[in-house]
Amino acid sequence: MKKTIVVGCDNAAVALKDTLIKFMQDLGYEVENVGVDSPEDGTYYPYVAERVCKAVIDSGYTKEGVLICGTGLGMCICANKFPGIRAGVCHDSYSGERLKLSNNGNVICFGARVIGPELAKKILKEWLSLEFKDGSSTPKVEAIRELDRKYLK
Ligand code: RB5
């Protein structure tokens, strides 16, 4: 059973979002699109990040998220404010791999004004295919959870 992926973007990234949604569906993933769906929709990116992160949290963290804005940075900053969300901007293959294997990242962020669609597809496919495994990174990810408990009230 393939994972369900929740995807959102702001109006800087609608075309890349639509490309990545079709790409993931073709790979067999269940995709939930939370918008925005038009460059004319000026919903601020923090509210879209909230939709995606809430869906991941409400799923008991079984779903994963993809967030896209102009740079990926605003979405990433917002996503990491939600408990249990570990998000990273990945514009290269090594970062995408480490987001899953080192950080157990459950939300990947892209900047549509930074990365082209083919590289984004490659990074996304790799990230989706990987699973975090217990090992030397486990206590570090547990330390992130401690920070969540300590500061995210
Ligand atoms: C445009 O609103 C731009 O600021 C946004 O897409 C994103 O890049 C923010 O980090």
PDB file of C-alpha atoms and ligand atoms in Angstrom:
ATOM      1  CA  MET A   1       0.000   0.000   0.000  1.00  0.00           C
ATOM      2  CA  LYS A   2       1.577   3.294  -1.135  1.00  0.00           C
ATOM      3  CA  LYS A   3       1.641   6.327   1.163  1.00  0.00           C
ATOM      4  CA  THR A   4      -0.824   9.184   0.953  1.00  0.00           C
ATOM      5  CA  ILE A   5       0.861  12.494   0.159  1.00  0.00           C
ATOM      6  CA  VAL A   6      -0.728  15.855   1.000  1.00  0.00           C
ATOM      7  CA  VAL A   7       0.369  18.644  -1.322  1.00  0.00           C
ATOM      8  CA  GLY A   8       0.012  22.413  -1.098  1.00  0.00           C
ATOM      9  CA  CYS A   9       1.485  25.523  -2.664  1.00  0.00           C
ATOM     10  CA  ASP A  10       1.089  29.272  -2.851  1.00  0.00           C
ATOM     11  CA  ASN A  11       0.445  31.235  -6.013  1.00  0.00           C
ATOM     12  CA  ALA A  12       4.148  31.262  -6.940  1.00  0.00           C
ATOM     13  CA  ALA A  13       4.121  27.500  -7.459  1.00  0.00           C
ATOM     14  CA  VAL A  14       0.832  26.263  -8.951  1.00  0.00           C
ATOM     15  CA  ALA A  15       2.397  24.875 -12.139  1.00  0.00           C
ATOM     16  CA  LEU A  16       5.082  22.901 -10.265  1.00  0.00           C
ATOM     17  CA  LYS A  17       2.490  21.618  -7.784  1.00  0.00           C
ATOM     18  CA  ASP A  18       0.268  20.331 -10.588  1.00  0.00           C
ATOM     19  CA  THR A  19       3.257  18.691 -12.307  1.00  0.00           C
ATOM     20  CA  LEU A  20       4.321  16.934  -9.087  1.00  0.00           C
ATOM     21  CA  ILE A  21       0.778  15.794  -8.296  1.00  0.00           C
ATOM     22  CA  LYS A  22       0.445  14.072 -11.676  1.00  0.00           C
ATOM     23  CA  PHE A  23       3.942  12.610 -11.285  1.00  0.00           C
ATOM     24  CA  MET A  24       3.111  11.107  -7.867  1.00  0.00           C
ATOM     25  CA  GLN A  25      -0.232   9.763  -9.087  1.00  0.00           C
ATOM     26  CA  ASP A  26       1.535   8.087 -12.005  1.00  0.00           C
ATOM     27  CA  LEU A  27       3.910   6.488  -9.466  1.00  0.00           C
ATOM     28  CA  GLY A  28       0.860   5.072  -7.645  1.00  0.00           C
ATOM     29  CA  TYR A  29       0.664   7.387  -4.646  1.00  0.00           C
ATOM     30  CA  GLU A  30      -2.641   8.613  -3.260  1.00  0.00           C
ATOM     31  CA  VAL A  31      -2.439  12.421  -3.453  1.00  0.00           C
ATOM     32  CA  GLU A  32      -4.498  14.990  -1.542  1.00  0.00           C
ATOM     33  CA  ASN A  33      -4.371  18.472  -3.041  1.00  0.00           C
ATOM     34  CA  VAL A  34      -5.093  21.271  -0.548  1.00  0.00           C
ATOM     35  CA  GLY A  35      -4.532  24.117  -3.045  1.00  0.00           C
ATOM     36  CA  VAL A  36      -4.008  26.792  -4.044  1.00  0.00           C
ATOM     37  CA  ASP A  37      -5.068  25.966  -7.568  1.00  0.00           C
ATOM     38  CA  SER A  38      -4.738  29.306  -9.316  1.00  0.00           C
ATOM     39  CA  PRO A  39      -2.062  32.008  -9.559  1.00  0.00           C
ATOM     40  CA  GLU A  40      -4.890  34.442  -8.784  1.00  0.00           C
ATOM     41  CA  ASP A  41      -5.461  32.862  -5.362  1.00  0.00           C
ATOM     42  CA  GLY A  42      -3.367  34.980  -3.010  1.00  0.00           C
ATOM     43  CA  THR A  43      -3.778  32.818   0.110  1.00  0.00           C
ATOM     44  CA  TYR A  44      -0.680  33.425   2.213  1.00  0.00           C
ATOM     45  CA  TYR A  45       1.701  30.468   2.274  1.00  0.00           C
ATOM     46  CA  PRO A  46       1.498  29.963   6.086  1.00  0.00           C
ATOM     47  CA  TYR A  47      -2.183  29.048   5.768  1.00  0.00           C
ATOM     48  CA  VAL A  48      -1.412  26.476   3.069  1.00  0.00           C
ATOM     49  CA  ALA A  49       1.409  25.052   5.200  1.00  0.00           C
ATOM     50  CA  GLU A  50      -1.124  24.749   8.022  1.00  0.00           C
ATOM     51  CA  ARG A  51      -3.534  22.735   5.816  1.00  0.00           C
ATOM     52  CA  VAL A  52      -0.818  20.259   4.867  1.00  0.00           C
ATOM     53  CA  CYS A  53       0.686  19.912   8.345  1.00  0.00           C
ATOM     54  CA  LYS A  54      -2.727  19.512   9.987  1.00  0.00           C
ATOM     55  CA  ALA A  55      -3.551  16.711   7.545  1.00  0.00           C
ATOM     56  CA  VAL A  56      -0.258  14.960   8.346  1.00  0.00           C
ATOM     57  CA  ILE A  57      -0.835  15.363  12.111  1.00  0.00           C
ATOM     58  CA  ASP A  58      -4.494  14.243  11.868  1.00  0.00           C
ATOM     59  CA  SER A  59      -3.401  11.095  10.019  1.00  0.00           C
ATOM     60  CA  GLY A  60      -1.252  10.111  12.999  1.00  0.00           C
ATOM     61  CA  TYR A  61       1.778  10.968  10.826  1.00  0.00           C
ATOM     62  CA  THR A  62       0.995   8.186   8.341  1.00  0.00           C
ATOM     63  CA  LYS A  63       0.662  10.761   5.558  1.00  0.00           C
ATOM     64  CA  GLU A  64       3.578  12.823   4.296  1.00  0.00           C
ATOM     65  CA  GLY A  65       3.586  16.350   2.896  1.00  0.00           C
ATOM     66  CA  VAL A  66       4.893  18.336  -0.054  1.00  0.00           C
ATOM     67  CA  LEU A  67       4.933  22.138   0.209  1.00  0.00           C
ATOM     68  CA  ILE A  68       5.952  24.470  -2.596  1.00  0.00           C
ATOM     69  CA  CYS A  69       6.317  28.252  -2.674  1.00  0.00           C
ATOM     70  CA  GLY A  70       8.690  30.590  -4.501  1.00  0.00           C
ATOM     71  CA  THR A  71      11.790  29.528  -2.586  1.00  0.00           C
ATOM     72  CA  GLY A  72      10.530  26.696  -0.359  1.00  0.00           C
ATOM     73  CA  LEU A  73      11.786  28.671   2.618  1.00  0.00           C
ATOM     74  CA  GLY A  74       8.563  30.248   3.843  1.00  0.00           C
ATOM     75  CA  MET A  75       6.727  26.925   3.680  1.00  0.00           C
ATOM     76  CA  CYS A  76       9.578  25.184   5.513  1.00  0.00           C
ATOM     77  CA  ILE A  77       9.727  27.798   8.270  1.00  0.00           C
ATOM     78  CA  CYS A  78       5.974  27.427   8.822  1.00  0.00           C
ATOM     79  CA  ALA A  79       5.894  23.634   8.642  1.00  0.00           C
ATOM     80  CA  ASN A  80       8.532  23.257  11.349  1.00  0.00           C
ATOM     81  CA  LYS A  81       6.302  25.146  13.786  1.00  0.00           C
ATOM     82  CA  PHE A  82       3.890  22.176  13.909  1.00  0.00           C
ATOM     83  CA  PRO A  83       4.536  19.417  16.454  1.00  0.00           C
ATOM     84  CA  GLY A  84       5.910  16.262  14.925  1.00  0.00           C
ATOM     85  CA  ILE A  85       6.574  17.881  11.569  1.00  0.00           C
ATOM     86  CA  ARG A  86      10.155  17.730  10.307  1.00  0.00           C
ATOM     87  CA  ALA A  87      10.432  19.677   7.058  1.00  0.00           C
ATOM     88  CA  GLY A  88      13.363  20.539   4.812  1.00  0.00           C
ATOM     89  CA  VAL A  89      13.967  22.394   1.569  1.00  0.00           C
ATOM     90  CA  CYS A  90      15.638  19.965  -0.845  1.00  0.00           C
ATOM     91  CA  HIS A  91      16.997  21.203  -4.136  1.00  0.00           C
ATOM     92  CA  ASP A  92      19.577  18.461  -4.533  1.00  0.00           C
ATOM     93  CA  SER A  93      19.443  14.709  -4.412  1.00  0.00           C
ATOM     94  CA  TYR A  94      21.715  14.262  -1.389  1.00  0.00           C
ATOM     95  CA  SER A  95      19.611  16.601   0.751  1.00  0.00           C
ATOM     96  CA  GLY A  96      16.451  14.736  -0.255  1.00  0.00           C
ATOM     97  CA  GLU A  97      18.034  11.443   0.770  1.00  0.00           C
ATOM     98  CA  ARG A  98      19.287  12.806   4.094  1.00  0.00           C
ATOM     99  CA  LEU A  99      15.959  14.514   4.898  1.00  0.00           C
ATOM    100  CA  LYS A 100      14.471  11.028   5.146  1.00  0.00           C
ATOM    101  CA  LEU A 101      17.418   8.953   6.369  1.00  0.00           C
ATOM    102  CA  SER A 102      19.003  11.429   8.840  1.00  0.00           C
ATOM    103  CA  ASN A 103      16.084  13.617   9.894  1.00  0.00           C
ATOM    104  CA  ASN A 104      13.080  11.314   9.350  1.00  0.00           C
ATOM    105  CA  GLY A 105      11.576  14.294   7.536  1.00  0.00           C
ATOM    106  CA  ASN A 106       7.878  13.979   6.833  1.00  0.00           C
ATOM    107  CA  VAL A 107       7.433  17.154   4.741  1.00  0.00           C
ATOM    108  CA  ILE A 108       9.592  18.096   1.753  1.00  0.00           C
ATOM    109  CA  CYS A 109       9.655  21.679   0.463  1.00  0.00           C
ATOM    110  CA  PHE A 110      10.551  23.027  -2.964  1.00  0.00           C
ATOM    111  CA  GLY A 111      11.009  26.505  -4.403  1.00  0.00           C
ATOM    112  CA  ALA A 112       9.355  26.818  -7.798  1.00  0.00           C
ATOM    113  CA  ARG A 113      11.513  29.852  -8.563  1.00  0.00           C
ATOM    114  CA  VAL A 114      14.667  27.886  -7.736  1.00  0.00           C
ATOM    115  CA  ILE A 115      14.293  24.344  -9.090  1.00  0.00           C
ATOM    116  CA  GLY A 116      13.068  22.973 -12.423  1.00  0.00           C
ATOM    117  CA  PRO A 117      10.378  20.304 -12.669  1.00  0.00           C
ATOM    118  CA  GLU A 118      12.629  17.417 -13.750  1.00  0.00           C
ATOM    119  CA  LEU A 119      15.056  17.780 -10.840  1.00  0.00           C
ATOM    120  CA  ALA A 120      12.143  18.247  -8.414  1.00  0.00           C
ATOM    121  CA  LYS A 121      10.583  15.011  -9.694  1.00  0.00           C
ATOM    122  CA  LYS A 122      13.849  13.078  -9.241  1.00  0.00           C
ATOM    123  CA  ILE A 123      14.388  14.361  -5.679  1.00  0.00           C
ATOM    124  CA  LEU A 124      10.746  13.742  -4.762  1.00  0.00           C
ATOM    125  CA  LYS A 125      10.733  10.194  -6.129  1.00  0.00           C
ATOM    126  CA  GLU A 126      13.864   9.314  -4.156  1.00  0.00           C
ATOM    127  CA  TRP A 127      12.590  10.911  -0.947  1.00  0.00           C
ATOM    128  CA  LEU A 128       9.248   9.089  -1.231  1.00  0.00           C
ATOM    129  CA  SER A 129      10.937   5.746  -1.835  1.00  0.00           C
ATOM    130  CA  LEU A 130      13.108   5.878   1.304  1.00  0.00           C
ATOM    131  CA  GLU A 131      12.244   4.817   4.863  1.00  0.00           C
ATOM    132  CA  PHE A 132      13.896   6.050   8.034  1.00  0.00           C
ATOM    133  CA  LYS A 133      15.619   3.186   9.855  1.00  0.00           C
ATOM    134  CA  ASP A 134      16.517   2.899  13.507  1.00  0.00           C
ATOM    135  CA  GLY A 135      20.211   3.619  13.998  1.00  0.00           C
ATOM    136  CA  SER A 136      22.622   6.391  14.885  1.00  0.00           C
ATOM    137  CA  SER A 137      20.138   9.086  13.776  1.00  0.00           C
ATOM    138  CA  THR A 138      17.340   7.811  16.045  1.00  0.00           C
ATOM    139  CA  PRO A 139      18.437   9.623  19.251  1.00  0.00           C
ATOM    140  CA  LYS A 140      18.922  12.854  17.272  1.00  0.00           C
ATOM    141  CA  VAL A 141      15.388  12.683  15.896  1.00  0.00           C
ATOM    142  CA  GLU A 142      14.202  11.888  19.437  1.00  0.00           C
ATOM    143  CA  ALA A 143      15.998  15.073  20.567  1.00  0.00           C
ATOM    144  CA  ILE A 144      13.945  17.024  17.986  1.00  0.00           C
ATOM    145  CA  ARG A 145      10.824  15.529  19.588  1.00  0.00           C
ATOM    146  CA  GLU A 146      12.082  16.709  22.986  1.00  0.00           C
ATOM    147  CA  LEU A 147      12.348  20.257  21.613  1.00  0.00           C
ATOM    148  CA  ASP A 148       8.775  19.956  20.302  1.00  0.00           C
ATOM    149  CA  ARG A 149       7.552  18.943  23.740  1.00  0.00           C
ATOM    150  CA  LYS A 150       9.576  21.679  25.444  1.00  0.00           C
ATOM    151  CA  TYR A 151       8.777  24.658  23.216  1.00  0.00           C
ATOM    152  CA  LEU A 152       5.752  23.930  20.984  1.00  0.00           C
ATOM    153  CA  LYS A 153       2.822  24.605  23.276  1.00  0.00           C
TER     154      LYS A 153
HETATM  155  C1  RB5 B   1       5.857  34.933  -2.711  1.00  0.00           C
HETATM  156  O1  RB5 B   1       4.786  35.184  -1.851  1.00  0.00           O
HETATM  157  C2  RB5 B   1       6.999  34.314  -1.944  1.00  0.00           C
HETATM  158  O2  RB5 B   1       7.331  35.108  -0.854  1.00  0.00           O
HETATM  159  C3  RB5 B   1       6.635  32.917  -1.471  1.00  0.00           C
HETATM  160  O3  RB5 B   1       6.212  32.138  -2.525  1.00  0.00           O
HETATM  161  C4  RB5 B   1       7.755  32.152  -0.817  1.00  0.00           C
HETATM  162  O4  RB5 B   1       8.888  32.118  -1.635  1.00  0.00           O
HETATM  163  C5  RB5 B   1       8.103  32.500   0.547  1.00  0.00           C
HETATM  164  O5  RB5 B   1       9.011  31.945   1.163  1.00  0.00           O
END
